[in-house]
Short mmCIF file of C-alpha atoms in Angstrom, two decimals:
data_model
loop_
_atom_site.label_atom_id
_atom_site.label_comp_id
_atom_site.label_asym_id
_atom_site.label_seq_id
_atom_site.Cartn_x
_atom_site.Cartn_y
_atom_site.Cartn_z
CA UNK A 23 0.00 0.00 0.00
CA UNK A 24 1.11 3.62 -0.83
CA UNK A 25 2.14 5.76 2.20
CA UNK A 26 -0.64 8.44 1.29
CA UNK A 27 -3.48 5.53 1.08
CA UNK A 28 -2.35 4.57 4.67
CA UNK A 29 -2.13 8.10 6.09
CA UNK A 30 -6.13 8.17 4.66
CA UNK A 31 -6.89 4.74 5.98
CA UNK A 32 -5.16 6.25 9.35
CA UNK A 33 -6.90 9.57 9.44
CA UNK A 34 -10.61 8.26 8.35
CA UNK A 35 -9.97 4.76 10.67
CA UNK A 36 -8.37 5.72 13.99
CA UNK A 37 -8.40 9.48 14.01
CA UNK A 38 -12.48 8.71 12.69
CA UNK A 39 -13.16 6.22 15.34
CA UNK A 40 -11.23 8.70 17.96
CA UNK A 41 -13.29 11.86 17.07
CA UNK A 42 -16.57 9.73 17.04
CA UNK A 43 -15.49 7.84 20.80
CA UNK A 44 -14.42 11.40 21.78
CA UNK A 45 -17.77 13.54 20.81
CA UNK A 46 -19.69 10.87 22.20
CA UNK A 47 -18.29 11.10 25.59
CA UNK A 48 -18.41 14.71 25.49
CA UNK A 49 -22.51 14.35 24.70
CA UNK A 50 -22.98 12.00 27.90
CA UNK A 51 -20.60 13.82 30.20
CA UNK A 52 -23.47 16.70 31.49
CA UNK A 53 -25.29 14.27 32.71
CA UNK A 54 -22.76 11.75 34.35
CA UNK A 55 -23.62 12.30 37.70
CA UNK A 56 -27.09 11.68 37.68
CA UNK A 57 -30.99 14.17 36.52
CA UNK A 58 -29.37 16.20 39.58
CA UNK A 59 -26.53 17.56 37.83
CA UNK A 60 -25.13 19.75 35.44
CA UNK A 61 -21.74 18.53 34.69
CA UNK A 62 -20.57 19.88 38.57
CA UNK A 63 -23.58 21.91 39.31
CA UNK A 64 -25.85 20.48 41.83
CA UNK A 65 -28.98 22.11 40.09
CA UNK A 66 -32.54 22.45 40.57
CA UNK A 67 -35.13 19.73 40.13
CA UNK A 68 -36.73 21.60 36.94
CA UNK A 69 -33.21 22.55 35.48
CA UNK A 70 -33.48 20.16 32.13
CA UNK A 71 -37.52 20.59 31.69
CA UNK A 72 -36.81 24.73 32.10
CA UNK A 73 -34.06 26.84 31.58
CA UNK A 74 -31.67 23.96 31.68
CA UNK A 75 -32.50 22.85 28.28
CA UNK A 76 -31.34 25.77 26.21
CA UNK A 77 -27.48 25.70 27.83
CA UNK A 78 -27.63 21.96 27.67
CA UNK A 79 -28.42 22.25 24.21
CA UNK A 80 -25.90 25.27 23.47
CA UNK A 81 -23.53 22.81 25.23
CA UNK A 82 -23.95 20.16 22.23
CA UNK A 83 -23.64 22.37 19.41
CA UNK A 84 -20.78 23.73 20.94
CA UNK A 85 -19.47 20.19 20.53
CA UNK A 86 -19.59 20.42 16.67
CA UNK A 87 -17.51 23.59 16.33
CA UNK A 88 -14.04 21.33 15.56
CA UNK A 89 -15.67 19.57 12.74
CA UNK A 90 -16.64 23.21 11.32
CA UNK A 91 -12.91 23.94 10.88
CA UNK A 92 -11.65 20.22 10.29
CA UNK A 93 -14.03 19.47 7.71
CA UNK A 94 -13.17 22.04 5.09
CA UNK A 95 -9.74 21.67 6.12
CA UNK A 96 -9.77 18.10 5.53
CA UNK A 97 -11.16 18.95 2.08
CA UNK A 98 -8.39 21.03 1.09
CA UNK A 99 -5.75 18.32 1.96
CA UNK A 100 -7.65 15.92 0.18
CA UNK A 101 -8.37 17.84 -2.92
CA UNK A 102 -4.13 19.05 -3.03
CA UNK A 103 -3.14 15.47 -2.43
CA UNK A 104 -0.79 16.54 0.12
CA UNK A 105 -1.77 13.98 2.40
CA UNK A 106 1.14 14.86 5.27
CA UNK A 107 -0.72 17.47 6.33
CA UNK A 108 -2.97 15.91 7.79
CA UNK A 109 -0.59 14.73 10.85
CA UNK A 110 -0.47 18.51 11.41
CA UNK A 111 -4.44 18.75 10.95
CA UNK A 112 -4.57 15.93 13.59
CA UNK A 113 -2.42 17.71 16.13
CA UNK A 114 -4.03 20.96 15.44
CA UNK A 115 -7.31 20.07 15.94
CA UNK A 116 -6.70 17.84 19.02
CA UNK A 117 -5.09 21.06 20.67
CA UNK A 118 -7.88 22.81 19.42
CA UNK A 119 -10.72 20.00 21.02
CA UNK A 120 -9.17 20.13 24.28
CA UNK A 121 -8.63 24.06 24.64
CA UNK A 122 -12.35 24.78 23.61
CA UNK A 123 -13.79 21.71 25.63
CA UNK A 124 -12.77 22.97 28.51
CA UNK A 125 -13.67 26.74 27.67
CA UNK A 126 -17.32 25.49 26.66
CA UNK A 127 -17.47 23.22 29.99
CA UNK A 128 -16.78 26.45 31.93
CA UNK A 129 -19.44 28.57 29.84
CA UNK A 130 -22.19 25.95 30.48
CA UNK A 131 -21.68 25.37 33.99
CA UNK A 132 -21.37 29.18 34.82
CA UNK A 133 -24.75 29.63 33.09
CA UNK A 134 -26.14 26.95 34.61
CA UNK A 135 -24.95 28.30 38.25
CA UNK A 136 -27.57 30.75 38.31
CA UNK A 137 -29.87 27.53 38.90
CA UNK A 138 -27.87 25.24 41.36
CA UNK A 139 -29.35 24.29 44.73
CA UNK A 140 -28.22 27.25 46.76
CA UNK A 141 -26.84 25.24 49.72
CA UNK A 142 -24.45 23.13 47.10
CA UNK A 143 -22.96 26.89 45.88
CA UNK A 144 -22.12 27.45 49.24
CA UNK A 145 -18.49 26.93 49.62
CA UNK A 146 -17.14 24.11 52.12
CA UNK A 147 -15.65 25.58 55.09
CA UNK A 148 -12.37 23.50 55.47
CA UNK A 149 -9.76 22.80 53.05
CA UNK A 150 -7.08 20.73 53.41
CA UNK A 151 -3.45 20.88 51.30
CA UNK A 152 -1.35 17.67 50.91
CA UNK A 153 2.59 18.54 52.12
CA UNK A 154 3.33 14.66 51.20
CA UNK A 155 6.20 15.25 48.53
CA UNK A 156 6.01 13.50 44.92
CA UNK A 157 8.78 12.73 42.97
CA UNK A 158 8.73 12.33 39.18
CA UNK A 159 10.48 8.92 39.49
CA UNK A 160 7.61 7.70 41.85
CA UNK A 161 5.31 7.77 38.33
CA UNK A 162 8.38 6.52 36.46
CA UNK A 163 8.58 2.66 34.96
CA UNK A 164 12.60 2.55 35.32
CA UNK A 165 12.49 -0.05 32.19
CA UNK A 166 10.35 2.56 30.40
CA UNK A 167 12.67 4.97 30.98
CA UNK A 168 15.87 2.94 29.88
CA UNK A 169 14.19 1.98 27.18
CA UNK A 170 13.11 5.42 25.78
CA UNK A 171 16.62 6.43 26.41
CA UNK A 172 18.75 3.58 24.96
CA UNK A 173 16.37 3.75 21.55
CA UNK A 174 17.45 7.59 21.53
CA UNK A 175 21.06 7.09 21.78
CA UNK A 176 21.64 4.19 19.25
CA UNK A 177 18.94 6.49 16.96
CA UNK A 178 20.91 9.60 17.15
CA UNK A 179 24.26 7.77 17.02
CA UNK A 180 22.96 5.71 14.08
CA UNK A 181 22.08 8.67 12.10
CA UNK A 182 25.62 10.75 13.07
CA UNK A 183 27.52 7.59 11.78
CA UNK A 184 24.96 7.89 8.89
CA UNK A 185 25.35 11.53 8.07
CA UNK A 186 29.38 11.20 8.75
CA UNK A 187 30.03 8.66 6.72
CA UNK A 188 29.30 10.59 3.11
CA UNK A 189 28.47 14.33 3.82
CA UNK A 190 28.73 15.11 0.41
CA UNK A 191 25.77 12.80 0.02
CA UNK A 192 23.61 13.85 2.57
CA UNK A 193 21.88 17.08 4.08
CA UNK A 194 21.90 17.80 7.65
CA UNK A 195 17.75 18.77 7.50
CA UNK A 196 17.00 15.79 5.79
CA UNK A 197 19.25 13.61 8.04
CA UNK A 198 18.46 15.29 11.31
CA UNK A 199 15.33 17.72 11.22
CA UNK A 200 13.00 15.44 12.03
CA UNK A 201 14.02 13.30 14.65
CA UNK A 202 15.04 16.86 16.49
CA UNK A 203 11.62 17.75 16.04
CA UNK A 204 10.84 14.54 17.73
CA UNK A 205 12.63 14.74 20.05
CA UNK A 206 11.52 18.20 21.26
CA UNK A 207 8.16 16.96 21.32
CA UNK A 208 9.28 14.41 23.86
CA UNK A 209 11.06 16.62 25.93
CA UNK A 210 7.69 19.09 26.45
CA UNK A 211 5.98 15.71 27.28
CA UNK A 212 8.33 14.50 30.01
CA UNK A 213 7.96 18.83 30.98
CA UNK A 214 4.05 18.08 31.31
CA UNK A 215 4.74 14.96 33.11
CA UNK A 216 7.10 16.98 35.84
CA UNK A 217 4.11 19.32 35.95
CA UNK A 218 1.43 17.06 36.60
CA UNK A 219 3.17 15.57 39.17
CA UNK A 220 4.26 18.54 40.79
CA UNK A 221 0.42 20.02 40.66
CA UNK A 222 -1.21 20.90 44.35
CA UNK A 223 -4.48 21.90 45.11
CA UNK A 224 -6.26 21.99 47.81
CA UNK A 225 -9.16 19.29 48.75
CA UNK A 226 -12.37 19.51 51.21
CA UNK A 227 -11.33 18.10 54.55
CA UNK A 228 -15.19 16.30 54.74
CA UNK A 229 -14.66 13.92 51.50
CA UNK A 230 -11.07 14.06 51.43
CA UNK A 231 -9.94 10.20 51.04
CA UNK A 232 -12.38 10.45 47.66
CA UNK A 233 -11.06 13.74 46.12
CA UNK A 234 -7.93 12.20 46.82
CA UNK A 235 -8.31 9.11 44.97
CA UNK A 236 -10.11 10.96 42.23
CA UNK A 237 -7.00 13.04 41.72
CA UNK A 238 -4.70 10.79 42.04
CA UNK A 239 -5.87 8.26 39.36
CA UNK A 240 -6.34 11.45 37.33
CA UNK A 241 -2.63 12.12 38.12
CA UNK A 242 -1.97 8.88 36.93
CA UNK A 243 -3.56 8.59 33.76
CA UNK A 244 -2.34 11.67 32.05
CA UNK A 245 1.20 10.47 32.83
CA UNK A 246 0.24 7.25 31.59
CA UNK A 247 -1.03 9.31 28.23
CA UNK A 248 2.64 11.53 28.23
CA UNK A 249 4.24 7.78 28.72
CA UNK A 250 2.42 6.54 25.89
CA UNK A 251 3.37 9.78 23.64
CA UNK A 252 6.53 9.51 24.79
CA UNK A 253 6.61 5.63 23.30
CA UNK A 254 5.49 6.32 19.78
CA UNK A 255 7.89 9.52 19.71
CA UNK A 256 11.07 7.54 20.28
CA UNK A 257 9.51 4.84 17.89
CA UNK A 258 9.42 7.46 15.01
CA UNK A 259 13.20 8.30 16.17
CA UNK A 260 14.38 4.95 15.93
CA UNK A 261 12.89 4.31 12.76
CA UNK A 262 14.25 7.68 10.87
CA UNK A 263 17.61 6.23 10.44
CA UNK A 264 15.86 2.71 9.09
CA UNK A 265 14.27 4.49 6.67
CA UNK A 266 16.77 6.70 5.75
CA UNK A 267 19.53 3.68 4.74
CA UNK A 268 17.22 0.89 3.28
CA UNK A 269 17.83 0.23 -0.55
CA UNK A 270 15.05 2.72 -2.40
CA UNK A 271 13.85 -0.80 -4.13
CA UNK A 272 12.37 -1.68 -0.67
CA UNK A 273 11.87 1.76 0.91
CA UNK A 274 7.95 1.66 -0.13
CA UNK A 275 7.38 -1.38 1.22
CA UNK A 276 9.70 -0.79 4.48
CA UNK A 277 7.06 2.70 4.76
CA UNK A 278 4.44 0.56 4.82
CA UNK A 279 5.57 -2.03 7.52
CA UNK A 280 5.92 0.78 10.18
CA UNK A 281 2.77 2.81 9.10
CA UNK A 282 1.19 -0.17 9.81
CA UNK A 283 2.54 -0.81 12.76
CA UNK A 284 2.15 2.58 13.97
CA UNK A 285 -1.88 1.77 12.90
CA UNK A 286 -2.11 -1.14 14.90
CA UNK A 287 -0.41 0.13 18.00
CA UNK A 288 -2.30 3.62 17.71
CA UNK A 289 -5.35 1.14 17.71
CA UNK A 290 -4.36 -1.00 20.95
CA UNK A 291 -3.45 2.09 23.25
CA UNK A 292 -6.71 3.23 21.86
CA UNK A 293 -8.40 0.73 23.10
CA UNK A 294 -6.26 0.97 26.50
CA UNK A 295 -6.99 4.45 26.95
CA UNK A 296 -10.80 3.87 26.92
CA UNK A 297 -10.85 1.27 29.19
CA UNK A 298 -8.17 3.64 31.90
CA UNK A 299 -10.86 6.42 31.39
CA UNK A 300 -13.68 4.35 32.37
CA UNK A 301 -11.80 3.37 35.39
CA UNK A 302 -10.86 6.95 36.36
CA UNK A 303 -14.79 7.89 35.63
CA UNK A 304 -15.74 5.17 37.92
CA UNK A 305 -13.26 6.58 40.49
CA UNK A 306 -14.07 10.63 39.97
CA UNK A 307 -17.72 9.96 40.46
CA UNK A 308 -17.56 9.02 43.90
CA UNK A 309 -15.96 12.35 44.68
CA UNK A 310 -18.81 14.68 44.88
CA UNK A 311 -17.72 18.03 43.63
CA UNK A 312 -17.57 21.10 46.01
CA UNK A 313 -17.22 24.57 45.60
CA UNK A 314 -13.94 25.92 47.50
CA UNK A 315 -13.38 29.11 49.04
CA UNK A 316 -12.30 31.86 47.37
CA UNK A 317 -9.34 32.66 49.42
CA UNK A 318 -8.30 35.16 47.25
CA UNK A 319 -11.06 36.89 46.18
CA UNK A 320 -12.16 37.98 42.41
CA UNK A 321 -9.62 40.92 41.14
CA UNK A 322 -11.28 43.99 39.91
CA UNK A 323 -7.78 44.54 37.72
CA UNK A 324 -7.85 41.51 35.89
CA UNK A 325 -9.60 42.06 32.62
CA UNK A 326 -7.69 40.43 29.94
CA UNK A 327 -6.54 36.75 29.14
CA UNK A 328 -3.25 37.78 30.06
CA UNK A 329 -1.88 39.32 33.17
CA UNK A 330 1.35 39.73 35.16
CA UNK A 331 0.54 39.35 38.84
CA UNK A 332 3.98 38.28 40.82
CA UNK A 333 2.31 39.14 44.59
CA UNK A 334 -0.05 36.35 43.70
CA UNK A 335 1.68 33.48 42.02
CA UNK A 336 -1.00 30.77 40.86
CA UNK A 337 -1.22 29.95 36.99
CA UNK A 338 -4.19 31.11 36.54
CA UNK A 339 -6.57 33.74 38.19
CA UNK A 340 -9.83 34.98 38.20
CA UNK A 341 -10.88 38.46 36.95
CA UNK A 342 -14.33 40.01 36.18
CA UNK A 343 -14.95 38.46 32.69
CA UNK A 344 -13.31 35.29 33.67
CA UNK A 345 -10.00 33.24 33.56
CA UNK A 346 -6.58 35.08 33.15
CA UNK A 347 -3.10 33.64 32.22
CA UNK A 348 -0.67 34.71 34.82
CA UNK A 349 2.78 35.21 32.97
CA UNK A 350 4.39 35.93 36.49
CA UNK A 351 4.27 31.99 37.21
CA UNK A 352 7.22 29.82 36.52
CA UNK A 353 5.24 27.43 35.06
CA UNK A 354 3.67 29.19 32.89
CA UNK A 355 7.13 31.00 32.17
CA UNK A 356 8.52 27.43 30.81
CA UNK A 357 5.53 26.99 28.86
CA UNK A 358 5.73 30.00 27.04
CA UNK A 359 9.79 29.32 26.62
CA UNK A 360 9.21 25.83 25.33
CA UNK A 361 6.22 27.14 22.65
CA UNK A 362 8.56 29.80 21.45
CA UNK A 363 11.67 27.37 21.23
CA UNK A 364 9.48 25.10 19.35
CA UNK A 365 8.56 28.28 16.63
CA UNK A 366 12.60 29.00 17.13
CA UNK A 367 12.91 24.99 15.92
CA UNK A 368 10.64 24.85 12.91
CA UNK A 369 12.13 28.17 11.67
CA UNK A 370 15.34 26.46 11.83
CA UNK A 371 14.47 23.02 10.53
CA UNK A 372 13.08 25.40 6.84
CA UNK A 373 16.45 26.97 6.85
CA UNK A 374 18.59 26.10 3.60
CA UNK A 375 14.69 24.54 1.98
CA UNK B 17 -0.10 15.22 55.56
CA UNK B 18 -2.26 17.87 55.70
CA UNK B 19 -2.49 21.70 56.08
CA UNK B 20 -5.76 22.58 56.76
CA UNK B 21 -7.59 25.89 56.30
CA UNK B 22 -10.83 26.97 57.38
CA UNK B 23 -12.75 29.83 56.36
CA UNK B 24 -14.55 29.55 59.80
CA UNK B 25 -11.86 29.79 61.73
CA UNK B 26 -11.42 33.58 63.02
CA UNK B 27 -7.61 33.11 62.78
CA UNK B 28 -6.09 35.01 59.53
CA UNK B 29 -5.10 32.49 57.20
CA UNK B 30 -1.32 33.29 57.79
CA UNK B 31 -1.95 32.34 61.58
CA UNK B 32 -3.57 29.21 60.52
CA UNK B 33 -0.87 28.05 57.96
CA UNK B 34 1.79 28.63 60.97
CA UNK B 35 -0.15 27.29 63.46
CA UNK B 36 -0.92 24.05 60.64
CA UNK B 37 2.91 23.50 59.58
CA UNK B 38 3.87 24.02 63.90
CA UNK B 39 1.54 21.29 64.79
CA UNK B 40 3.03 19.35 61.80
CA UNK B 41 6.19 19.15 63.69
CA UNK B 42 4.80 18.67 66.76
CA UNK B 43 3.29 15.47 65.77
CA UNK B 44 6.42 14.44 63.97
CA UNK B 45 5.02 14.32 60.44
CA UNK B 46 7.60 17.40 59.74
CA UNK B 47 11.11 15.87 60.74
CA UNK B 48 13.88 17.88 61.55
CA UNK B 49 15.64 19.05 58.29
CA UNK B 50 12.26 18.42 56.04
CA UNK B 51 12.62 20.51 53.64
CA UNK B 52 9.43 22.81 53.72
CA UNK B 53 7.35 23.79 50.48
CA UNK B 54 8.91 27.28 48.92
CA UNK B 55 7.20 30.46 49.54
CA UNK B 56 5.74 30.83 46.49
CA UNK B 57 4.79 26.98 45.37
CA UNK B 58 2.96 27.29 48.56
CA UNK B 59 0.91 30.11 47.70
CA UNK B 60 0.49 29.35 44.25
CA UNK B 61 -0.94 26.05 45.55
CA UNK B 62 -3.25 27.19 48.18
CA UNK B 63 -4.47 30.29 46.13
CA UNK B 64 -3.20 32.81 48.53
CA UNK B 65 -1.10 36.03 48.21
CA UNK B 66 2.58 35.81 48.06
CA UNK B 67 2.92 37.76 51.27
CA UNK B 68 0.22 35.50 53.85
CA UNK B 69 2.83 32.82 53.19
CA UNK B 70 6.21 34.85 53.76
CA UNK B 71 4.84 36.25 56.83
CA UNK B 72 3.72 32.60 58.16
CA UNK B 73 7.26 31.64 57.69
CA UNK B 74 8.51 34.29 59.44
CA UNK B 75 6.81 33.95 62.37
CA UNK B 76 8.17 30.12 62.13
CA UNK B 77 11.19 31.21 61.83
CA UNK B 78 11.29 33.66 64.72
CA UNK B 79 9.52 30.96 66.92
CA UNK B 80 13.41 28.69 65.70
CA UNK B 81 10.88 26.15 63.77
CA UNK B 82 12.26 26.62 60.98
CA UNK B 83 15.53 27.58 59.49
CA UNK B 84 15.38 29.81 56.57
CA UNK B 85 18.32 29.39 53.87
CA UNK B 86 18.88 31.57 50.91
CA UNK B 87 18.74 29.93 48.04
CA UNK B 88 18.16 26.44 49.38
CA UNK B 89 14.36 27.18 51.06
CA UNK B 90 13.26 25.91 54.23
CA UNK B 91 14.09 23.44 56.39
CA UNK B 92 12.48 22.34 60.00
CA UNK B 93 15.16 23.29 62.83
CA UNK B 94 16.43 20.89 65.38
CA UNK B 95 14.70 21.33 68.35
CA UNK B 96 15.94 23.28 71.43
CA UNK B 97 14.26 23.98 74.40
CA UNK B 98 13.45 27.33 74.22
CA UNK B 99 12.90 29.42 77.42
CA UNK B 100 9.44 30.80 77.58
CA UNK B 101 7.29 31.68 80.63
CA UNK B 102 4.80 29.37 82.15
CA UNK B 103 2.10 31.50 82.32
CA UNK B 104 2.30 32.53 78.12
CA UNK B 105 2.12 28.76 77.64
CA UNK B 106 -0.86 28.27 80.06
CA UNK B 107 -3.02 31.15 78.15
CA UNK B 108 -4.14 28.92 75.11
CA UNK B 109 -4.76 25.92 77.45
CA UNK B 110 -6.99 27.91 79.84
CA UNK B 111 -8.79 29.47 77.42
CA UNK B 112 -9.69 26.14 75.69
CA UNK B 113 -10.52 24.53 78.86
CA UNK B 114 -12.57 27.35 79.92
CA UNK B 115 -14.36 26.79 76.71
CA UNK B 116 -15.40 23.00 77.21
CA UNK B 117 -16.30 23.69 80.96
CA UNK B 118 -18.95 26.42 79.50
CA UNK B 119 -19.85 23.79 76.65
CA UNK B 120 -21.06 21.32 79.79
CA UNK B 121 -18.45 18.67 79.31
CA UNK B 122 -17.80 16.66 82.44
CA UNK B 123 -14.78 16.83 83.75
CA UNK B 124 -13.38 13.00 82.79
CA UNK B 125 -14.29 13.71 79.77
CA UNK B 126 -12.86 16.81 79.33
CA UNK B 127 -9.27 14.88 80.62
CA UNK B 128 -9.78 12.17 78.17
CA UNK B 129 -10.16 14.75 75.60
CA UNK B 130 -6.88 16.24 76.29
CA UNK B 131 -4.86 13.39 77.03
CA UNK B 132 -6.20 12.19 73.65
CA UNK B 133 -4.76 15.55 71.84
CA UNK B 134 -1.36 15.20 73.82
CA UNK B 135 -0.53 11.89 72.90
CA UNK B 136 -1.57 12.44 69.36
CA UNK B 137 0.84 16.13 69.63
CA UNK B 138 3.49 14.51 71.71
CA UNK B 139 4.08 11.67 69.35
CA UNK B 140 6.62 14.18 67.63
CA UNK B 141 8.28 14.59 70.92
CA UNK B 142 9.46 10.84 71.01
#
C-alpha cells in the first residue's frame, strides 16, 4: 500500500473512530452524575424541563464547532493530495478540542450556576493541602525509561555515523530535522509529566480520602497518556535512520511495515486508553464536587486573558470576565519558553529549503 | 499530611498556615531538616497572596521552627528547648478549657479529651 493511502486509511480509521469515541463522551458527560446535575452543578429539580435545556443544548452544538474547521480543512488536503498534512491537521485540531472543551465546559456550567441548589454553591468551610512530597520517578517505569533512552542514543548515534560517513551525500535537514523535532516533542511531554506531578491543590477536609483518589488516578492517567506519547515519539526516532539507509527498491514497502505498525499500535493504546478512562470515571464519580473558598477573592484589575501578577503566584486567576493567564508563574514561564523554542525549531528546521 | 484551612476559623489564614505546619512538627510528620514547600509553590498552591505565606514563615522562623536558607528554602530546625514563661504557655490551654467547661463537658471527659490531643501532639516529641 502507498504511504498516502495509509495516512487516509489512518486519518478516516483511527483518528475517525477517535473523534466519534471522543464527541460521544463529550454528549454524555453533562449528565454523568445523575438528573441532579449539570456537569458539577448540583442544580434544581426543573433545570433540564426549564431553563436547563437551552445551555444543555448550546452545550452540544458547541461540541460540533471542531468539525466546522476540520471538515473544510480536511477537504483542502484531500483535494491538493498533500496527504502529510494531515498529521499537522490531527495535532491541530486535538489542541484545538481540548482548549475549547474545557472553555465550553466552563461557559455551560457558569450559566447553569444561576440555577444550582443554593446550599451546594455554598463553599465548604475547610480545606485541606497535601505537604506529602512527589517525585517524578515515583510515576516513572525505570524499564520505560531505559528503554526510551537507549532507543534515543543508538537512533541519534545511528544517524551521526549515517550523516558522517558521506556528507557530500547527505543534508543535515533531511538527516536530522525530524528526529530533532521529535525529540523536542518528547522533551515538552516529560515537561508536562514533571508538571502534573508537581500540581497541588487543595481538597475539602469532609470527603477528602475520595477527592484524593479521584486526583490521584487522574494524576496517573495523564502520565500514563505523556508515557504513551513519549513511546510512539522515540519509535518514530528509531525508525528515521531505518528508513533513511534501506535500498530505495524496498523503501515503499519498508514505509508501509511501520505505518502499519504505527496503525495497529495507535489502535491497541486506543483501546487501552478507553478502558483507563472508564476506570478513572468510575473513580471521579464518587468524589462529589464542592465549591472551595475563594481565598483570594475575584480581582477587579484583571480584565484580559493575560496578566502579570507576581504578589499572587497561581497559573491562573480569576478576573471580572473570567480566567486570566498569569505570565508571572514559573510554570507558565517554561511553557511560554518551550512554545517559542518550538517556533525558534521549525524556523530552523526550513532553513537552507 | 495535611495543612488545613478553614474559612470559619477567626484566625487570619497566615496564623492558621503557621499554626498548621507548627503542629506538623509537633506530631512528627515534619522531621527535623524536612525541607518545607517554597514560599511561592505554597501560595500558588493554596491560592493565597505571596505575602500571607512569607509572613507565616517568618513567624516560624522567629519561633526557631524553621531555618530559613537563601537559596536552598526551608528546612524544619532541630529542636531546642526554648525558654518561655509558664504563664504565656498556660493562656491557650486555659482558654480552651474554659471553653469546654462552659460547653457542659464533664470533667473525665474533658481529661480524656486532652490526654487524647497530647498523645496524638506529643508523638513528635518521642
Amino acid at each position: 500500500m502507498q504511504p498516502n493511502w495509509l495516512l487516509i486509511v489512518y486519518y478516516l480509521l483511527l483518528w475517525g473512530s477517535a473523534r466519534v469515541r471522543g464527541t460521544y463522551r463529550r454528549w454524555r458527560q453533562p449528565l454523568l452524575r445523575g438528573p441532579e446535575w449539570f456537569f458539577n452543578v448540583h442544580v434544581q429539580p426543573d433545570f433540564y424541563t426549564g431553563p436547563g435545556r437551552k445551555i444543555l443544548n448550546r452545550y452540544w452544538i458547541r461540541i460540533f464547532v471542531s468539525y466546522l474547521i476540520e471538515v473544510p480543512l480536511t477537504i483542502a488536503i484531500f483535494v491538493s493530495g498533500h496527504f502529510m498534512y494531515l498529521i499537522w491537521l490531527i495535532l491541530g485540531i486535538a489542541a484545538f478540542i481540548h482548549a475549547f472543551h474545557v472553555f465550553s465546559v466552563d461557559m455551560a456550567e457558569r450559566q447553569a450556576r444561576q440555577f444550582a441548589v443554593s446550599e451546594a454553591e455554598q463553599p465548604v468551610a475547610a480545606i485541606a493541602l497535601s505537604l506529602t512530597s512527589r517525585r517524578l520517578r515515583d510515576y516513572s517505569n525505570f524499564r520505560l525509561e531505559t528503554a526510551i533512552a537507549l532507543s534515543l542514543v543508538i537512533s541519534f548515534s545511528w544517524l551521526a555515523y549515517y550523516y558522517f560517513s558521506t556528507p557530500e551525500h547527505h543534508h543535515f535537514r533531511e538527516v536530522f530535522a525530524a528526529p530533532l523535532f521529535w525529540l523536542y516533542v518528547q522533551m515538552g511531554f516529560l515537561l508536562a509529566k514533571l508538571v502534573i506531578v508537581a500540581w497541588r491543590a487543595p481538597i475539602p477536609q469532609t470527603q477528602a480520602e475520595e477527592h484524593l483518589a479521584a486526583r490521584e488516578e487522574t494524576r496517573k492517567l495523564y502520565i500514563k497518556a505523556c508515557d504513551r506519547a513519549r513511546v510512539l515519539l522515540s519509535i518514530g526516532i528509531l525508525s528515521w535512520p531505518i528508513l533513511l539507509s534501506v535500498p530505495p527498491a524496498i523503501m515503499g514497502r519498508v514505509n508501509t511495515i511501520q505505518l502499519t505498525a504505527v496503525l495497529l499500535l495507535g489502535m491497541v493504546l486506543g483501546i487501552w486508553q478507553e478502558i483507563r478512562r472508564k476506570r478513572l470515571l468510575d473513580v471521579t464519580l464518587r468524589a462529589r464536587p464542592v465549591k472551595f473558598p475563594e481565598l483570594l477573592g475575584q480581582s477587579q484589575a484583571l480584565k484580559w486573558p493575560l496578566c502579570y501578577q507576581p504578589s499572587v503566584p497561581m497559573i491562573v486567576l480569576k478576573g471580572v470576565r473570567g480566567y486570566s493567564l498569569n505570565l508571572a508563574n514559573q510554570l507558565t514561564q517554561l511553557g511560554a519558553a518551550y512554545l517559542a523554542g518550538l517556533f525558534v525549531l521549525l524556523a530552523l528546521l526550513r532553513i537552507g529549503h | 499530611m495535611f495543612l488545613t484551612i478553614n474559612i470559619d476559623d477567626a484566625r487570619p489564614i497566615y496564623q492558621q498556615v503557621a499554626d498548621g505546619i507548627k503542629e506538623l512538627i509537633a506530631r512528627g510528620k515534619l522531621a527535623e531538616g524536612t525541607p518545607l514547600p517554597p514560599v511561592r509553590q505554597l501560595a500558588a498552591d493554596l491560592g493565597v497572596n505571596l505575602n500571607t505565606i512569607a509572613t507565616a514563615y517568618r513567624e516560624l522562623q522567629k519561633e526557631g521552627l524553621i531555618a530559613v536558607k537563601h537559596g536552598s528554602g526551608s528546612v524544619v530546625a532541630s529542636r531546642t528547648t526554648t525558654e518561655r514563661d509558664q504563664d504565656e504557655l498556660l493562656r491557650p490551654l486555659r482558654t480552651a478549657l474554659t471553653q469546654m467547661v462552659l460547653a457542659g463537658l464533664p470533667e473525665n471527659k474533658i481529661l480524656k479529651l486532652v490526654m487524647s490531643e497530647l498523645n496524638a501532639v506529643g508523638k513528635g516529641n518521642k
